[in-house]
Steps between C-alpha positions, in 0.01 A plus 500: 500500500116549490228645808439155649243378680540221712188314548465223801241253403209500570327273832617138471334220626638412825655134340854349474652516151418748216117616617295673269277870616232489701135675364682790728808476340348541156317764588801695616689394182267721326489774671861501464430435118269834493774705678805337303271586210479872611879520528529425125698182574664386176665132565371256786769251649424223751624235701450136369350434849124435439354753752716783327392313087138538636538895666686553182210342277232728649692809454557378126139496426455841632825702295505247208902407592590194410640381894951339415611259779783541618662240759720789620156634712446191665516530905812418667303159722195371444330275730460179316306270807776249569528699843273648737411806426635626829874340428455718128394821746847461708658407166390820308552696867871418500545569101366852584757561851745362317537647166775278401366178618429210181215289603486134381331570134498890499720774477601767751329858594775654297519267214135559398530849508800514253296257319225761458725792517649389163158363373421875553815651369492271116128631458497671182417895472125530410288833415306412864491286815527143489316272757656211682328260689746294820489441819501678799790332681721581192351863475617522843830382459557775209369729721725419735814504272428875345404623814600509860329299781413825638275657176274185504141555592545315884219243430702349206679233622265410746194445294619533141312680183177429482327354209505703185705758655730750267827590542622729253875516389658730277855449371529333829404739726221414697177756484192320659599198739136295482226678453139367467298823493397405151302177672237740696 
């Protein structure tokens, strides 16, 4: 397996459904673009999700990658507005207590993290890192899977990754749990 580089998206708007980036989140995208261009990134995955198609489009124009969906990078529950938003907070709260919990529509904590865990494991061998752009609450769960509860940054599950944050796997161990020093 490939150095990768797990990309959250980049700001959303705050809306129900599949939101695009904000003018912030765009801007983030390509910084990340810059540094993912830096790395010597050599394939660019992303989720089908359009927050994660539009992060993944501004990091295309900067390294020239052509971005490949992949459905497997999708997040795990997406808040779709047929709820209040505060019934999807408790809803994604309990998903993340209890790992092995199946909300109406979703998967489990665990589930999307094998999900991305094999995603990860069929990526072919390339000459250099590959970027791949997801989610934060599926980052998370990975996270969570290769690692104990005790090695994640404290902050994690409380607030999540922030936008455009990188997490860097290799061979499935983690190295960098969300950074976004490339953003300043």
């Amino acid at each position: 397996m490939a150095v990768a580089y797990l990309v959250q998206h980049g700001e959303k708007e705050p809306v129900p459904g599949d939101p695009g980036l904000t003018p912030a989140g765009r801007q983030q995208a390509s910084r990340t673009g810059r540094w993912l261009h830096g790395r010597g990134v050599q394939a660019l995955y992303t989720s089908p999700m359009r927050r994660a198609r539009e992060t993944a489009e501004a990091i295309a124009s900067v390294t020239g990658l052509a971005a490949q969906p992949d459905a497997r990078l999708a997040e795990r529950l997406n808040w779709d507005g047929s709820q209040p938003y505060e019934a999807f907070l408790a809803l994604w709260a309990r998903t993340t207590e209890d790992r092995d919990f199946i909300p109406p529509g979703g998967e489990s904590s665990r589930q999307a993290a094998a999900r991305l865990q094999a995603f990860l494991a069929a990526l072919p061998d390339t000459p250099g890192p590959v970027a791949v752009v997801t989610h934060g609450g599926i980052t998370t769960d990975l996270l969570r899977n290769l690692l104990d509860e005790d090695s994640l940054p404290p902050q994690l599950l409380a607030t999540g990754i922030p936008p455009c944050a990188v997490t860097t796997i290799d061979d499935l161990t983690v190295v960098m749990i969300a950074s976004t020093a490339h953003l300043s």
